[in-house]
Amino acid sequence: MITEPLTSPDHVEIRDIVRDFVDKNFTSERVRAAAASADGYGEATWKLMADLGWTAFGFDEAAGGLGLGAPVQCLVHRELGARLAPSPYLASVAFAGTALSLLADRDAGLPILTTIGDGTTQAALVLGHGRGWPGAGRSSVTARQEDGCWVLDGGADLVLDAARADLLLVVAPLDASSWGLFRLGTDAPGVIRRPVPTVDGTRSFGAVRLESAQAVALHAEPLSTERVGHLVDRMAVYLAAEMTGAAVSCMRQTLDYLRTRQQFGRPIGSFQALKHRCADLAVSLTIVQELLFAAAGMIEAGHTGALRVEAPLLLAQAGEVFKRTTEEAIQLHGGVGFTDELDIGLYYKRALVDNELLAAPADAYARLDAMRERSGATGKQRDATRERLGA
């Protein structure tokens, strides 16, 4: 039994409303059709989501948002992930919208945030330091001032929704210790985009190359590495919410199959060995859901210090559990688990891509260790934590 960590009646009601909408509008047939379409998502469904206010759930009221906070936004991500919904929600609302909320000067960022919130603008976020947290490697995008203008050079090879977005937001280093947030038009001189196909057809990716591209700075003062790191923490939570929803859904579909598939005159779900495998997955999924809503609560309470540890832990655990759940689901479905007719394979492909979208579990654990060291934890304490988590 996979337990539900929600306790607030308001959150349960919102979950039920969102789940009902997602189940009706993101059926297997519609998901496959949208993924195969020219734009890669269902435009009519996206407009309906925006009209219902989903795109502004977590934004401040000043940006036309509802100010419902991170827990509600995680609910939406979890239910969208459960159906593998092809949607700009993660890239535009969670990634780009969060970057504007956290890093942009209010006067410069608010107009863009408002148009993202009403669904008229789709944005993609380029992390100039590469995937993961800043400081882990050499930056792939550089920013410099030339004749009073900001100019960006470099690029990124795997940016969510970059090929179809209306505008690009770029986080780029100004020097060794400070950063900036910039806006780029997708048709501006020096901006080159191309689609990047992956095994997961339900997500859209693009490669971005910048060749002396003039950009508009959205930051008032140079941004610290800590602020950029907090942005990635928030992104990790929202991505983990989608992975968690997808993993739980995959598990439930597998349980339904085990209840109906007959062998030796009885359902195969009655076999003890299969029960043990499913119980192990259920425990792991329950833990990840608890971690997810604990992290959402930290965002809501403004506990950025605790989130530095919780976010990489959550991302690593969600990625590992999602991938393991889909692998087990394929095996537990037997031979039909490898066929294209079943959705189980789609979940496996989503797991492969999601584990590389922001940071692989190994990189997230490295970030976790670094943050614990920064907090003064001893090596013995870190080893005990990793052992307790089965890492």
PDB file of C-alpha atoms in Angstrom, residues 9-245:
ATOM      1  CA  PRO A   9      -8.441  18.953   3.389  1.00  0.00           C
ATOM      2  CA  ASP A  10      -7.819  21.829   0.955  1.00  0.00           C
ATOM      3  CA  HIS A  11      -4.865  20.015  -0.602  1.00  0.00           C
ATOM      4  CA  VAL A  12      -6.849  16.782  -0.888  1.00  0.00           C
ATOM      5  CA  GLU A  13      -9.671  18.642  -2.636  1.00  0.00           C
ATOM      6  CA  ILE A  14      -7.255  20.316  -5.061  1.00  0.00           C
ATOM      7  CA  ARG A  15      -5.583  16.961  -5.722  1.00  0.00           C
ATOM      8  CA  ASP A  16      -8.915  15.357  -6.597  1.00  0.00           C
ATOM      9  CA  ILE A  17      -9.847  18.194  -8.968  1.00  0.00           C
ATOM     10  CA  VAL A  18      -6.464  18.129 -10.702  1.00  0.00           C
ATOM     11  CA  ARG A  19      -6.427  14.330 -10.893  1.00  0.00           C
ATOM     12  CA  ASP A  20      -9.897  14.236 -12.443  1.00  0.00           C
ATOM     13  CA  PHE A  21      -8.869  16.779 -15.098  1.00  0.00           C
ATOM     14  CA  VAL A  22      -5.613  14.984 -15.886  1.00  0.00           C
ATOM     15  CA  ASP A  23      -7.260  11.571 -16.127  1.00  0.00           C
ATOM     16  CA  LYS A  24      -9.813  12.923 -18.618  1.00  0.00           C
ATOM     17  CA  ASN A  25      -7.484  15.040 -20.749  1.00  0.00           C
ATOM     18  CA  PHE A  26      -4.290  12.976 -20.722  1.00  0.00           C
ATOM     19  CA  THR A  27      -5.471   9.502 -21.580  1.00  0.00           C
ATOM     20  CA  SER A  28      -2.966   7.125 -23.144  1.00  0.00           C
ATOM     21  CA  GLU A  29      -4.336   7.842 -26.603  1.00  0.00           C
ATOM     22  CA  ARG A  30      -4.182  11.624 -26.172  1.00  0.00           C
ATOM     23  CA  VAL A  31      -0.672  11.503 -24.700  1.00  0.00           C
ATOM     24  CA  ARG A  32       0.604   9.469 -27.627  1.00  0.00           C
ATOM     25  CA  ALA A  33      -1.154  11.707 -30.153  1.00  0.00           C
ATOM     26  CA  ALA A  34       0.144  14.917 -28.542  1.00  0.00           C
ATOM     27  CA  ALA A  35       3.707  13.572 -28.364  1.00  0.00           C
ATOM     28  CA  ALA A  36       3.564  12.713 -32.060  1.00  0.00           C
ATOM     29  CA  SER A  37       2.143  16.107 -33.082  1.00  0.00           C
ATOM     30  CA  ALA A  38       4.138  18.968 -34.572  1.00  0.00           C
ATOM     31  CA  ASP A  39       4.242  21.016 -31.359  1.00  0.00           C
ATOM     32  CA  GLY A  40       4.740  17.998 -29.087  1.00  0.00           C
ATOM     33  CA  TYR A  41       1.863  18.821 -26.739  1.00  0.00           C
ATOM     34  CA  GLY A  42      -1.861  19.400 -26.801  1.00  0.00           C
ATOM     35  CA  GLU A  43      -2.322  23.136 -27.399  1.00  0.00           C
ATOM     36  CA  ALA A  44      -6.047  23.093 -26.598  1.00  0.00           C
ATOM     37  CA  THR A  45      -5.467  21.285 -23.312  1.00  0.00           C
ATOM     38  CA  TRP A  46      -2.658  23.675 -22.389  1.00  0.00           C
ATOM     39  CA  LYS A  47      -4.957  26.660 -23.019  1.00  0.00           C
ATOM     40  CA  LEU A  48      -7.600  25.043 -20.832  1.00  0.00           C
ATOM     41  CA  MET A  49      -5.044  24.556 -18.033  1.00  0.00           C
ATOM     42  CA  ALA A  50      -4.122  28.227 -18.274  1.00  0.00           C
ATOM     43  CA  ASP A  51      -7.782  29.300 -18.268  1.00  0.00           C
ATOM     44  CA  LEU A  52      -8.309  27.257 -15.088  1.00  0.00           C
ATOM     45  CA  GLY A  53      -5.454  29.141 -13.440  1.00  0.00           C
ATOM     46  CA  TRP A  54      -3.011  26.232 -13.164  1.00  0.00           C
ATOM     47  CA  THR A  55      -0.178  28.209 -14.729  1.00  0.00           C
ATOM     48  CA  ALA A  56      -0.475  30.814 -11.977  1.00  0.00           C
ATOM     49  CA  PHE A  57      -1.104  28.581  -8.953  1.00  0.00           C
ATOM     50  CA  GLY A  58       2.251  29.263  -7.315  1.00  0.00           C
ATOM     51  CA  PHE A  59       2.871  32.842  -8.476  1.00  0.00           C
ATOM     52  CA  ASP A  60       2.391  35.937  -6.329  1.00  0.00           C
ATOM     53  CA  GLU A  61      -0.837  37.871  -6.661  1.00  0.00           C
ATOM     54  CA  ALA A  62       1.131  40.817  -8.066  1.00  0.00           C
ATOM     55  CA  ALA A  63       1.857  38.658 -11.127  1.00  0.00           C
ATOM     56  CA  GLY A  64      -1.772  37.659 -11.465  1.00  0.00           C
ATOM     57  CA  GLY A  65      -1.139  34.468  -9.541  1.00  0.00           C
ATOM     58  CA  LEU A  66      -3.136  32.718  -6.852  1.00  0.00           C
ATOM     59  CA  GLY A  67      -0.290  32.425  -4.337  1.00  0.00           C
ATOM     60  CA  LEU A  68      -1.175  28.838  -3.438  1.00  0.00           C
ATOM     61  CA  GLY A  69       2.434  27.930  -2.752  1.00  0.00           C
ATOM     62  CA  ALA A  70       4.837  25.091  -3.414  1.00  0.00           C
ATOM     63  CA  PRO A  71       2.740  22.201  -2.003  1.00  0.00           C
ATOM     64  CA  VAL A  72      -0.067  22.893  -4.473  1.00  0.00           C
ATOM     65  CA  GLN A  73       2.372  23.301  -7.352  1.00  0.00           C
ATOM     66  CA  CYS A  74       3.931  19.956  -6.408  1.00  0.00           C
ATOM     67  CA  LEU A  75       0.450  18.427  -6.469  1.00  0.00           C
ATOM     68  CA  VAL A  76      -0.033  19.597 -10.043  1.00  0.00           C
ATOM     69  CA  HIS A  77       3.385  18.288 -11.075  1.00  0.00           C
ATOM     70  CA  ARG A  78       2.722  14.946  -9.426  1.00  0.00           C
ATOM     71  CA  GLU A  79      -0.586  14.424 -11.231  1.00  0.00           C
ATOM     72  CA  LEU A  80       0.844  15.565 -14.581  1.00  0.00           C
ATOM     73  CA  GLY A  81       3.734  13.149 -14.098  1.00  0.00           C
ATOM     74  CA  ALA A  82       1.324  10.338 -13.302  1.00  0.00           C
ATOM     75  CA  ARG A  83      -0.088  10.561 -16.838  1.00  0.00           C
ATOM     76  CA  LEU A  84       3.210  11.499 -18.547  1.00  0.00           C
ATOM     77  CA  ALA A  85       1.418  14.642 -19.702  1.00  0.00           C
ATOM     78  CA  PRO A  86       3.146  16.383 -22.645  1.00  0.00           C
ATOM     79  CA  SER A  87       2.970  19.948 -21.374  1.00  0.00           C
ATOM     80  CA  PRO A  88       5.044  23.149 -21.085  1.00  0.00           C
ATOM     81  CA  TYR A  89       4.183  23.276 -17.374  1.00  0.00           C
ATOM     82  CA  LEU A  90       7.532  22.067 -16.011  1.00  0.00           C
ATOM     83  CA  ALA A  91       9.734  24.169 -18.295  1.00  0.00           C
ATOM     84  CA  SER A  92       7.689  27.354 -18.398  1.00  0.00           C
ATOM     85  CA  VAL A  93       5.981  27.552 -15.016  1.00  0.00           C
ATOM     86  CA  ALA A  94       8.307  25.622 -12.706  1.00  0.00           C
ATOM     87  CA  PHE A  95      11.739  26.284 -14.196  1.00  0.00           C
ATOM     88  CA  ALA A  96      11.454  29.668 -15.951  1.00  0.00           C
ATOM     89  CA  GLY A  97       8.778  31.034 -13.625  1.00  0.00           C
ATOM     90  CA  THR A  98      10.786  30.134 -10.531  1.00  0.00           C
ATOM     91  CA  ALA A  99      13.904  31.754 -12.002  1.00  0.00           C
ATOM     92  CA  LEU A 100      11.986  35.003 -12.525  1.00  0.00           C
ATOM     93  CA  SER A 101      10.485  34.861  -9.033  1.00  0.00           C
ATOM     94  CA  LEU A 102      13.816  34.245  -7.302  1.00  0.00           C
ATOM     95  CA  LEU A 103      16.403  36.055  -9.409  1.00  0.00           C
ATOM     96  CA  ALA A 104      14.816  38.805 -11.494  1.00  0.00           C
ATOM     97  CA  ASP A 105      14.429  42.425 -10.517  1.00  0.00           C
ATOM     98  CA  ARG A 106      10.765  42.924  -9.738  1.00  0.00           C
ATOM     99  CA  ASP A 107      10.096  45.588 -12.376  1.00  0.00           C
ATOM    100  CA  ALA A 108      11.931  43.629 -15.080  1.00  0.00           C
ATOM    101  CA  GLY A 109      10.637  40.176 -14.231  1.00  0.00           C
ATOM    102  CA  LEU A 110       7.013  40.853 -13.308  1.00  0.00           C
ATOM    103  CA  PRO A 111       5.710  41.518 -16.855  1.00  0.00           C
ATOM    104  CA  ILE A 112       7.216  38.251 -18.119  1.00  0.00           C
ATOM    105  CA  LEU A 113       5.980  36.323 -15.097  1.00  0.00           C
ATOM    106  CA  THR A 114       2.482  37.676 -15.695  1.00  0.00           C
ATOM    107  CA  THR A 115       2.392  36.425 -19.276  1.00  0.00           C
ATOM    108  CA  ILE A 116       3.701  33.020 -18.203  1.00  0.00           C
ATOM    109  CA  GLY A 117       1.013  32.932 -15.532  1.00  0.00           C
ATOM    110  CA  ASP A 118      -1.806  33.628 -17.976  1.00  0.00           C
ATOM    111  CA  GLY A 119      -0.454  31.058 -20.433  1.00  0.00           C
ATOM    112  CA  THR A 120       0.288  33.460 -23.289  1.00  0.00           C
ATOM    113  CA  THR A 121       4.072  33.003 -23.044  1.00  0.00           C
ATOM    114  CA  GLN A 122       6.084  29.814 -22.939  1.00  0.00           C
ATOM    115  CA  ALA A 123       9.624  30.191 -21.676  1.00  0.00           C
ATOM    116  CA  ALA A 124      12.636  27.894 -21.441  1.00  0.00           C
ATOM    117  CA  LEU A 125      15.421  28.225 -18.892  1.00  0.00           C
ATOM    118  CA  VAL A 126      19.068  27.780 -19.873  1.00  0.00           C
ATOM    119  CA  LEU A 127      21.444  27.114 -16.978  1.00  0.00           C
ATOM    120  CA  GLY A 128      24.714  28.600 -18.128  1.00  0.00           C
ATOM    121  CA  HIS A 129      26.716  26.463 -15.731  1.00  0.00           C
ATOM    122  CA  GLY A 130      25.334  23.277 -17.274  1.00  0.00           C
ATOM    123  CA  ARG A 131      23.011  20.769 -15.650  1.00  0.00           C
ATOM    124  CA  GLY A 132      22.978  20.422 -11.887  1.00  0.00           C
ATOM    125  CA  TRP A 133      24.132  22.929  -9.302  1.00  0.00           C
ATOM    126  CA  PRO A 134      26.570  25.785  -9.978  1.00  0.00           C
ATOM    127  CA  GLY A 135      30.205  25.170  -9.205  1.00  0.00           C
ATOM    128  CA  ALA A 136      30.245  21.529 -10.288  1.00  0.00           C
ATOM    129  CA  GLY A 137      32.021  22.245 -13.576  1.00  0.00           C
ATOM    130  CA  ARG A 138      33.010  24.814 -16.161  1.00  0.00           C
ATOM    131  CA  SER A 139      30.256  27.144 -17.349  1.00  0.00           C
ATOM    132  CA  SER A 140      28.959  26.600 -20.872  1.00  0.00           C
ATOM    133  CA  VAL A 141      27.613  30.162 -21.314  1.00  0.00           C
ATOM    134  CA  THR A 142      29.502  33.391 -20.674  1.00  0.00           C
ATOM    135  CA  ALA A 143      28.152  36.931 -20.282  1.00  0.00           C
ATOM    136  CA  ARG A 144      30.086  40.099 -21.039  1.00  0.00           C
ATOM    137  CA  GLN A 145      29.356  43.762 -21.566  1.00  0.00           C
ATOM    138  CA  GLU A 146      30.121  45.272 -24.935  1.00  0.00           C
ATOM    139  CA  ASP A 147      29.333  48.896 -25.844  1.00  0.00           C
ATOM    140  CA  GLY A 148      26.923  49.098 -22.926  1.00  0.00           C
ATOM    141  CA  CYS A 149      25.045  45.942 -23.907  1.00  0.00           C
ATOM    142  CA  TRP A 150      25.131  42.437 -22.488  1.00  0.00           C
ATOM    143  CA  VAL A 151      26.378  39.800 -24.921  1.00  0.00           C
ATOM    144  CA  LEU A 152      26.102  36.035 -24.386  1.00  0.00           C
ATOM    145  CA  ASP A 153      28.234  33.307 -25.925  1.00  0.00           C
ATOM    146  CA  GLY A 154      28.188  29.527 -25.563  1.00  0.00           C
ATOM    147  CA  GLY A 155      25.262  27.176 -25.344  1.00  0.00           C
ATOM    148  CA  ALA A 156      23.579  24.147 -23.849  1.00  0.00           C
ATOM    149  CA  ASP A 157      22.835  20.815 -25.482  1.00  0.00           C
ATOM    150  CA  LEU A 158      19.750  19.580 -23.618  1.00  0.00           C
ATOM    151  CA  VAL A 159      17.301  22.316 -22.588  1.00  0.00           C
ATOM    152  CA  LEU A 160      13.715  21.436 -21.801  1.00  0.00           C
ATOM    153  CA  ASP A 161      11.279  23.028 -24.312  1.00  0.00           C
ATOM    154  CA  ALA A 162      14.021  25.219 -25.827  1.00  0.00           C
ATOM    155  CA  ALA A 163      13.008  24.346 -29.382  1.00  0.00           C
ATOM    156  CA  ARG A 164       9.398  25.502 -28.989  1.00  0.00           C
ATOM    157  CA  ALA A 165       9.571  28.279 -26.369  1.00  0.00           C
ATOM    158  CA  ASP A 166       8.590  31.894 -27.100  1.00  0.00           C
ATOM    159  CA  LEU A 167      11.570  33.261 -25.178  1.00  0.00           C
ATOM    160  CA  LEU A 168      14.716  32.075 -23.424  1.00  0.00           C
ATOM    161  CA  LEU A 169      15.864  32.934 -19.929  1.00  0.00           C
ATOM    162  CA  VAL A 170      19.575  32.399 -19.362  1.00  0.00           C
ATOM    163  CA  VAL A 171      21.432  32.168 -16.056  1.00  0.00           C
ATOM    164  CA  ALA A 172      25.059  33.007 -16.870  1.00  0.00           C
ATOM    165  CA  PRO A 173      28.176  33.825 -14.828  1.00  0.00           C
ATOM    166  CA  LEU A 174      29.390  37.412 -14.770  1.00  0.00           C
ATOM    167  CA  ASP A 175      32.670  36.466 -13.134  1.00  0.00           C
ATOM    168  CA  ALA A 176      34.029  33.753 -10.831  1.00  0.00           C
ATOM    169  CA  SER A 177      31.561  34.482  -8.035  1.00  0.00           C
ATOM    170  CA  SER A 178      28.541  36.330  -9.444  1.00  0.00           C
ATOM    171  CA  TRP A 179      25.752  35.576 -11.898  1.00  0.00           C
ATOM    172  CA  GLY A 180      23.123  37.272 -13.986  1.00  0.00           C
ATOM    173  CA  LEU A 181      19.671  36.453 -15.371  1.00  0.00           C
ATOM    174  CA  PHE A 182      19.067  37.439 -18.984  1.00  0.00           C
ATOM    175  CA  ARG A 183      16.189  37.439 -21.456  1.00  0.00           C
ATOM    176  CA  LEU A 184      16.641  36.475 -25.093  1.00  0.00           C
ATOM    177  CA  GLY A 185      14.159  36.466 -27.930  1.00  0.00           C
ATOM    178  CA  THR A 186      14.184  33.138 -29.718  1.00  0.00           C
ATOM    179  CA  ASP A 187      14.517  34.871 -33.107  1.00  0.00           C
ATOM    180  CA  ALA A 188      17.191  37.364 -31.986  1.00  0.00           C
ATOM    181  CA  PRO A 189      20.458  37.548 -33.955  1.00  0.00           C
ATOM    182  CA  GLY A 190      23.022  35.088 -32.643  1.00  0.00           C
ATOM    183  CA  VAL A 191      20.427  32.734 -31.140  1.00  0.00           C
ATOM    184  CA  ILE A 192      20.444  29.306 -32.763  1.00  0.00           C
ATOM    185  CA  ARG A 193      18.056  26.561 -31.702  1.00  0.00           C
ATOM    186  CA  ARG A 194      17.504  23.041 -32.922  1.00  0.00           C
ATOM    187  CA  PRO A 195      15.299  20.202 -31.667  1.00  0.00           C
ATOM    188  CA  VAL A 196      17.031  17.353 -29.857  1.00  0.00           C
ATOM    189  CA  PRO A 197      15.172  14.028 -30.058  1.00  0.00           C
ATOM    190  CA  THR A 198      15.355  11.692 -27.068  1.00  0.00           C
ATOM    191  CA  VAL A 199      13.879   8.277 -26.278  1.00  0.00           C
ATOM    192  CA  ASP A 200      11.080  10.051 -24.386  1.00  0.00           C
ATOM    193  CA  GLY A 201       8.636  11.481 -26.881  1.00  0.00           C
ATOM    194  CA  THR A 202       6.514  13.052 -24.137  1.00  0.00           C
ATOM    195  CA  ARG A 203       9.169  15.685 -23.408  1.00  0.00           C
ATOM    196  CA  SER A 204      10.526  18.271 -25.850  1.00  0.00           C
ATOM    197  CA  PHE A 205      14.197  19.266 -25.819  1.00  0.00           C
ATOM    198  CA  GLY A 206      16.349  21.637 -27.780  1.00  0.00           C
ATOM    199  CA  ALA A 207      19.983  22.624 -28.125  1.00  0.00           C
ATOM    200  CA  VAL A 208      20.791  26.336 -27.806  1.00  0.00           C
ATOM    201  CA  ARG A 209      23.845  28.055 -29.284  1.00  0.00           C
ATOM    202  CA  LEU A 210      24.584  31.712 -28.558  1.00  0.00           C
ATOM    203  CA  GLU A 211      26.994  33.628 -30.784  1.00  0.00           C
ATOM    204  CA  SER A 212      27.445  37.190 -29.525  1.00  0.00           C
ATOM    205  CA  ALA A 213      23.716  37.309 -28.817  1.00  0.00           C
ATOM    206  CA  GLN A 214      22.558  40.590 -27.280  1.00  0.00           C
ATOM    207  CA  ALA A 215      20.482  39.988 -24.164  1.00  0.00           C
ATOM    208  CA  VAL A 216      18.442  42.047 -21.714  1.00  0.00           C
ATOM    209  CA  ALA A 217      19.568  41.800 -18.093  1.00  0.00           C
ATOM    210  CA  LEU A 218      16.735  41.026 -15.669  1.00  0.00           C
ATOM    211  CA  HIS A 219      18.815  41.235 -12.487  1.00  0.00           C
ATOM    212  CA  ALA A 220      19.245  44.500 -10.616  1.00  0.00           C
ATOM    213  CA  GLU A 221      22.437  43.478  -8.827  1.00  0.00           C
ATOM    214  CA  PRO A 222      24.838  40.577  -9.515  1.00  0.00           C
ATOM    215  CA  LEU A 223      23.482  37.319  -8.148  1.00  0.00           C
ATOM    216  CA  SER A 224      25.382  35.129  -5.713  1.00  0.00           C
ATOM    217  CA  THR A 225      26.165  31.468  -6.310  1.00  0.00           C
ATOM    218  CA  GLU A 226      23.952  30.655  -3.311  1.00  0.00           C
ATOM    219  CA  ARG A 227      20.921  32.235  -4.971  1.00  0.00           C
ATOM    220  CA  VAL A 228      21.490  30.303  -8.182  1.00  0.00           C
ATOM    221  CA  GLY A 229      21.942  27.143  -6.122  1.00  0.00           C
ATOM    222  CA  HIS A 230      18.609  27.801  -4.408  1.00  0.00           C
ATOM    223  CA  LEU A 231      16.956  28.094  -7.825  1.00  0.00           C
ATOM    224  CA  VAL A 232      18.270  24.647  -8.745  1.00  0.00           C
ATOM    225  CA  ASP A 233      17.026  23.320  -5.386  1.00  0.00           C
ATOM    226  CA  ARG A 234      13.524  24.501  -6.259  1.00  0.00           C
ATOM    227  CA  MET A 235      13.770  23.062  -9.766  1.00  0.00           C
ATOM    228  CA  ALA A 236      14.860  19.723  -8.280  1.00  0.00           C
ATOM    229  CA  VAL A 237      11.768  19.585  -6.076  1.00  0.00           C
ATOM    230  CA  TYR A 238       9.363  20.209  -8.956  1.00  0.00           C
ATOM    231  CA  LEU A 239      11.082  17.693 -11.226  1.00  0.00           C
ATOM    232  CA  ALA A 240      11.058  15.145  -8.403  1.00  0.00           C
ATOM    233  CA  ALA A 241       7.319  15.730  -8.003  1.00  0.00           C
ATOM    234  CA  GLU A 242       6.734  14.683 -11.616  1.00  0.00           C
ATOM    235  CA  MET A 243       9.026  11.662 -11.236  1.00  0.00           C
ATOM    236  CA  THR A 244       7.246  10.629  -8.059  1.00  0.00           C
ATOM    237  CA  GLY A 245       3.823  10.868  -9.672  1.00  0.00           C
TER     238      GLY A 245
END
